[in-house]
Amino acid sequence: MAKIFRNPRLLFVSRSPNPSAFSLIAFNSRSIETLAYEEINSPTNDQTPQKATIFFLHGLLGSGRNWRSFSRNLASILSKSSSSPIDWRMVLVDLRNHGRSAEVKGLEPPHDLVNAAMDLADLVKFRGWAWPDAVIGHSMGGKVALQFAQSCAAGDYGESSILPKQLWVLDSVPGEVEARDSDGEVEKVMQTLQSLPTLIPSRKWLVDHMMSLGFSKSLSEWIGSNLKKLGDHETWAFNLEGAVEMFKSYCETNYCPLLEHPPKGLEIAVVRAENSDRWSPNVIQQLEDIASRRKSKDEGRTSVHVLPRSGHWVHVDNPKGLLEIIAPSMTTLPLA
């Protein structure tokens, strides 16, 4: 039975009296103007375990909670696979304009990838955390992860910043994105949402309306899950205009040079979903060429993986396959 302890900043949910069980910690960051997040730990019985921190970054119009199940399963696998006791700490971030961070005051424009990555650094500094050992980003979150690593390497976050050891970029095209490289569904969704009234009559109305425009039932229901109650109506749980700006930045930004020459000590792993519509043949070939190119001893490493039987929603379509790709590399993380 879950036990819940509340104070103005902290919600702690204990899922089981078993000391090896996971705990979910959700911090409300509204009053301190940093990103909202949830924290999942895999505690050990060891008194002085090594610690490892992994950040999860969701995609456009999503939130950290999208990755709860996957992060718990990954923490479970890692805690059982590690040769020495390790406290695996998963931080599920709500990026600016998304989830509970949409209500945070002080996350000022421009709403681009540079500032979205800077928010992560500000969160680390404010909380006094160790810098993340790995960052896992899906879709737009994958490019935020790339920007975070690039800025760390450039010293943009100050002398205290430490480069992650691993980046996992999940079904996120690292270069510039043009509508002709996919079926343009994301663009159609964003245009449709911008055409809707601020106050939505009901979730059912929205789902029916989206389906009448030709969107799938699953996509329409997922869009509907991003509504929140406001009086007799519903409104968006995200900041739509800010999200549109972030998507524009996502499309315009090119991180292929970072993949070609990753900084020393960093491994960038790109996971392409086998059935994803995001990848043109030219982009796939470019990515494979980058990964096969021999890096100098003063550079990091880039690898490419293909997740079978999966569309863009990798953690939903084939979570087991994704775990099988990520977990073995995570167990080899060099920890302090």
XYZ file of C-alpha atoms in Angstrom:
336
model
C 0.000 0.000 0.000
C 1.367 3.398 -0.949
C 2.313 5.846 1.763
C 2.269 9.509 0.864
C 4.075 12.236 2.760
C 3.388 15.837 1.797
C 4.978 19.200 2.385
C 4.879 22.352 0.243
C 7.722 21.148 -1.974
C 7.849 17.404 -1.714
C 5.614 14.489 -2.524
C 7.119 11.138 -1.573
C 5.399 7.931 -2.546
C 6.661 4.709 -1.031
C 5.433 1.846 -3.175
C 6.336 -0.963 -0.786
C 7.836 -1.548 2.658
C 10.452 -3.691 0.928
C 13.751 -1.717 1.105
C 14.691 -2.873 -2.391
C 11.527 -1.392 -3.890
C 11.455 1.808 -5.877
C 10.468 5.194 -4.564
C 8.885 7.977 -6.571
C 9.690 11.523 -5.554
C 7.949 14.440 -7.247
C 9.095 17.991 -6.608
C 6.887 20.971 -7.234
C 9.187 23.637 -8.640
C 6.679 26.436 -9.205
C 7.850 28.681 -6.404
C 11.541 28.385 -7.247
C 11.398 28.951 -10.994
C 13.226 25.792 -12.024
C 11.904 22.870 -14.007
C 9.388 20.489 -12.481
C 10.510 16.884 -12.293
C 9.948 13.490 -10.727
C 12.622 11.310 -9.250
C 12.731 7.508 -9.185
C 15.350 5.722 -7.082
C 16.451 2.129 -6.804
C 17.792 2.093 -3.219
C 20.392 -0.444 -2.157
C 21.098 -2.012 1.215
C 24.708 -0.890 0.978
C 25.617 2.018 3.274
C 27.922 3.731 0.789
C 26.776 2.794 -2.696
C 28.035 4.438 -5.827
C 25.507 6.832 -7.298
C 24.438 7.240 -10.899
C 22.024 9.858 -12.226
C 20.102 9.537 -15.483
C 17.956 12.359 -16.886
C 14.928 11.536 -19.050
C 13.740 14.171 -21.520
C 10.347 13.740 -23.196
C 9.258 14.814 -26.660
C 7.041 17.577 -28.010
C 3.751 18.008 -26.091
C 4.767 15.245 -23.666
C 5.931 15.275 -20.051
C 8.257 13.380 -17.757
C 5.468 11.061 -16.629
C 5.495 9.484 -20.104
C 8.697 7.716 -19.025
C 7.690 6.480 -15.555
C 7.181 2.833 -16.470
C 10.249 2.601 -18.674
C 12.531 4.315 -16.144
C 11.360 2.018 -13.348
C 12.056 -1.030 -15.481
C 15.467 0.285 -16.479
C 16.360 1.002 -12.843
C 15.284 -2.519 -11.896
C 17.433 -4.109 -14.588
C 20.446 -1.948 -13.767
C 20.239 -2.568 -10.015
C 20.261 -6.330 -10.653
C 22.987 -6.216 -13.299
C 25.550 -4.012 -11.554
C 28.564 -5.839 -10.146
C 28.721 -3.423 -7.175
C 25.937 -1.621 -5.253
C 24.754 1.421 -7.191
C 21.963 3.840 -6.300
C 20.371 4.416 -9.711
C 18.559 7.734 -9.741
C 16.198 8.563 -12.582
C 15.128 12.199 -13.002
C 12.070 12.620 -15.225
C 12.052 16.244 -16.315
C 9.150 18.345 -17.567
C 10.784 20.574 -20.176
C 9.802 24.250 -20.373
C 6.273 24.826 -21.665
C 5.385 21.196 -20.905
C 3.786 19.304 -18.016
C 4.040 21.060 -14.657
C 6.858 23.243 -15.985
C 4.285 25.019 -18.168
C 3.106 26.726 -14.975
C 6.587 27.725 -13.807
C 7.172 31.464 -13.931
C 10.597 32.698 -14.929
C 11.361 30.367 -17.847
C 11.599 33.286 -20.229
C 11.790 33.212 -24.061
C 13.276 32.597 -26.475
C 11.801 29.102 -26.220
C 14.538 27.293 -28.083
C 16.776 24.261 -27.539
C 19.602 26.355 -26.090
C 17.403 27.648 -23.280
C 15.689 24.285 -22.793
C 19.125 22.753 -22.178
C 20.152 25.670 -19.962
C 17.097 24.924 -17.802
C 18.602 21.497 -17.045
C 21.860 23.058 -15.931
C 19.980 25.558 -13.761
C 18.056 22.706 -12.149
C 21.270 20.825 -11.337
C 22.867 23.932 -9.831
C 19.818 24.979 -7.825
C 19.331 21.545 -6.305
C 23.039 21.070 -5.664
C 22.981 17.780 -7.542
C 25.816 15.932 -9.170
C 25.760 16.417 -12.946
C 23.954 13.586 -14.770
C 26.004 10.581 -15.821
C 23.660 9.947 -18.741
C 20.832 11.736 -20.525
C 18.082 9.903 -22.421
C 16.031 12.093 -24.747
C 13.130 11.141 -27.017
C 12.276 13.083 -30.163
C 12.609 16.793 -29.306
C 14.112 15.749 -25.970
C 16.887 14.010 -27.895
C 17.972 17.309 -29.402
C 17.753 19.034 -26.022
C 20.133 16.322 -24.759
C 22.537 17.026 -27.631
C 22.442 20.751 -26.884
C 23.053 20.061 -23.190
C 26.178 18.043 -23.991
C 27.405 20.606 -26.514
C 27.009 23.448 -24.020
C 28.681 21.434 -21.263
C 31.665 20.780 -23.512
C 31.845 24.469 -24.460
C 31.884 25.550 -20.800
C 28.616 27.464 -21.144
C 27.413 26.267 -17.732
C 30.531 27.268 -15.825
C 33.573 25.450 -14.520
C 31.535 23.187 -12.249
C 29.701 21.514 -15.132
C 30.610 17.948 -16.030
C 29.935 16.379 -19.412
C 27.574 13.376 -19.385
C 29.237 10.074 -20.180
C 26.374 8.850 -22.351
C 23.648 10.446 -24.454
C 20.783 8.363 -25.799
C 19.010 10.103 -28.671
C 15.770 8.208 -29.313
C 14.189 8.543 -32.758
C 15.315 12.140 -33.046
C 16.757 13.356 -36.346
C 20.002 15.141 -35.342
C 20.156 17.442 -38.349
C 17.744 20.002 -39.733
C 14.240 18.623 -40.221
C 12.154 19.437 -43.262
C 8.503 18.504 -43.727
C 9.324 16.554 -46.885
C 11.458 14.156 -44.809
C 8.304 12.774 -43.165
C 4.547 12.820 -43.710
C 4.305 16.198 -41.969
C 1.975 14.843 -39.276
C 3.594 16.868 -36.481
C 3.201 20.067 -38.462
C -0.450 19.218 -39.131
C -1.075 18.561 -35.437
C 0.505 21.851 -34.380
C -1.440 23.823 -36.985
C -4.671 22.150 -35.908
C -4.102 22.861 -32.216
C -3.339 26.501 -32.973
C -6.659 26.773 -34.828
C -8.673 25.538 -31.831
C -10.208 27.788 -29.144
C -8.261 28.224 -25.914
C -11.082 26.620 -23.959
C -12.043 23.157 -25.208
C -15.651 22.020 -24.549
C -14.580 18.528 -23.453
C -11.993 15.827 -24.037
C -14.515 13.823 -26.055
C -15.195 16.841 -28.266
C -11.473 17.227 -28.945
C -10.926 13.550 -29.761
C -13.937 13.483 -32.083
C -12.825 16.718 -33.763
C -9.264 15.470 -34.333
C -10.538 12.187 -35.768
C -12.928 14.050 -38.079
C -9.873 15.835 -39.499
C -8.244 12.522 -40.342
C -5.993 11.939 -37.326
C -5.846 8.430 -35.870
C -7.841 7.523 -32.783
C -4.677 6.748 -30.763
C -3.073 10.094 -31.645
C -6.330 11.969 -30.989
C -6.714 10.324 -27.576
C -3.091 11.098 -26.730
C -3.651 14.766 -27.605
C -6.764 14.662 -25.424
C -4.729 13.365 -22.488
C -2.926 16.727 -22.450
C -6.022 18.618 -21.323
C -6.700 19.873 -17.810
C -9.935 21.071 -16.218
C -10.618 24.813 -16.109
C -14.083 25.611 -14.793
C -16.708 24.059 -17.033
C -14.228 23.585 -19.884
C -10.798 22.102 -20.516
C -7.574 23.763 -21.585
C -4.085 22.653 -22.552
C -1.699 21.341 -19.913
C 1.151 22.707 -22.028
C 1.978 26.212 -23.256
C 1.047 25.786 -26.921
C 2.747 28.905 -28.285
C 5.952 28.107 -26.401
C 5.858 24.515 -27.656
C 5.455 25.773 -31.234
C 8.607 27.889 -30.814
C 10.491 24.887 -29.440
C 9.414 22.739 -32.371
C 10.641 25.416 -34.774
C 14.023 25.402 -33.007
C 14.052 21.597 -33.153
C 13.559 21.666 -36.915
C 16.155 24.372 -37.566
C 19.027 23.104 -35.385
C 21.738 20.779 -36.697
C 23.807 18.626 -34.337
C 25.488 16.448 -36.968
C 28.846 18.202 -36.338
C 28.585 17.112 -32.689
C 27.960 13.516 -33.774
C 30.898 13.696 -36.176
C 33.259 14.971 -33.469
C 31.866 14.180 -30.011
C 33.950 15.495 -27.120
C 36.308 13.066 -25.437
C 34.636 10.960 -22.781
C 31.163 11.152 -24.344
C 29.335 8.342 -26.101
C 26.370 9.393 -28.231
C 23.989 6.555 -29.069
C 21.306 7.256 -31.640
C 18.355 4.850 -31.689
C 16.266 4.840 -34.853
C 12.866 3.167 -34.713
C 12.541 0.677 -37.564
C 9.062 1.810 -38.599
C 9.427 5.502 -37.818
C 8.395 8.000 -40.483
C 10.952 10.561 -39.296
C 13.914 9.263 -41.319
C 14.637 9.806 -45.005
C 17.069 7.437 -46.787
C 19.610 10.256 -47.086
C 19.519 10.984 -43.339
C 19.848 7.282 -42.502
C 22.889 6.973 -44.768
C 24.469 10.118 -43.302
C 24.008 8.779 -39.782
C 25.531 5.406 -40.647
C 28.502 7.127 -42.299
C 29.100 9.208 -39.167
C 28.950 6.163 -36.890
C 31.318 4.112 -39.067
C 33.906 6.862 -39.317
C 36.954 6.275 -37.156
C 37.276 8.877 -34.392
C 40.577 10.186 -33.093
C 41.768 9.235 -29.613
C 40.878 12.747 -28.463
C 37.221 12.338 -29.381
C 34.255 10.462 -28.042
C 32.176 7.860 -29.853
C 28.954 7.813 -31.872
C 26.915 4.649 -32.374
C 23.662 3.903 -34.191
C 21.072 1.304 -33.192
C 17.836 0.229 -34.873
C 14.883 -0.630 -32.649
C 12.834 -3.319 -34.420
C 9.040 -3.481 -34.478
C 8.669 0.125 -33.369
C 7.314 3.380 -34.658
C 8.229 6.784 -33.243
C 6.789 6.041 -29.776
C 9.695 3.751 -28.868
C 8.902 3.360 -25.153
C 5.340 2.300 -26.001
C 5.822 0.259 -29.189
C 8.768 -1.864 -28.049
C 9.903 -1.022 -24.500
C 11.495 -4.449 -24.001
C 13.609 -4.047 -27.122
C 14.631 -0.549 -26.077
C 15.684 -1.813 -22.641
C 17.766 -4.516 -24.303
C 19.610 -1.851 -26.294
C 20.180 0.652 -23.494
C 20.738 -1.420 -20.336
C 23.961 -3.265 -21.310
C 25.727 0.015 -22.113
C 24.451 1.645 -18.939
C 26.031 -1.068 -16.780
C 29.445 -0.068 -18.149
C 29.120 3.607 -17.181
C 32.368 4.759 -15.530
C 31.186 6.138 -12.196
C 33.127 8.295 -9.751
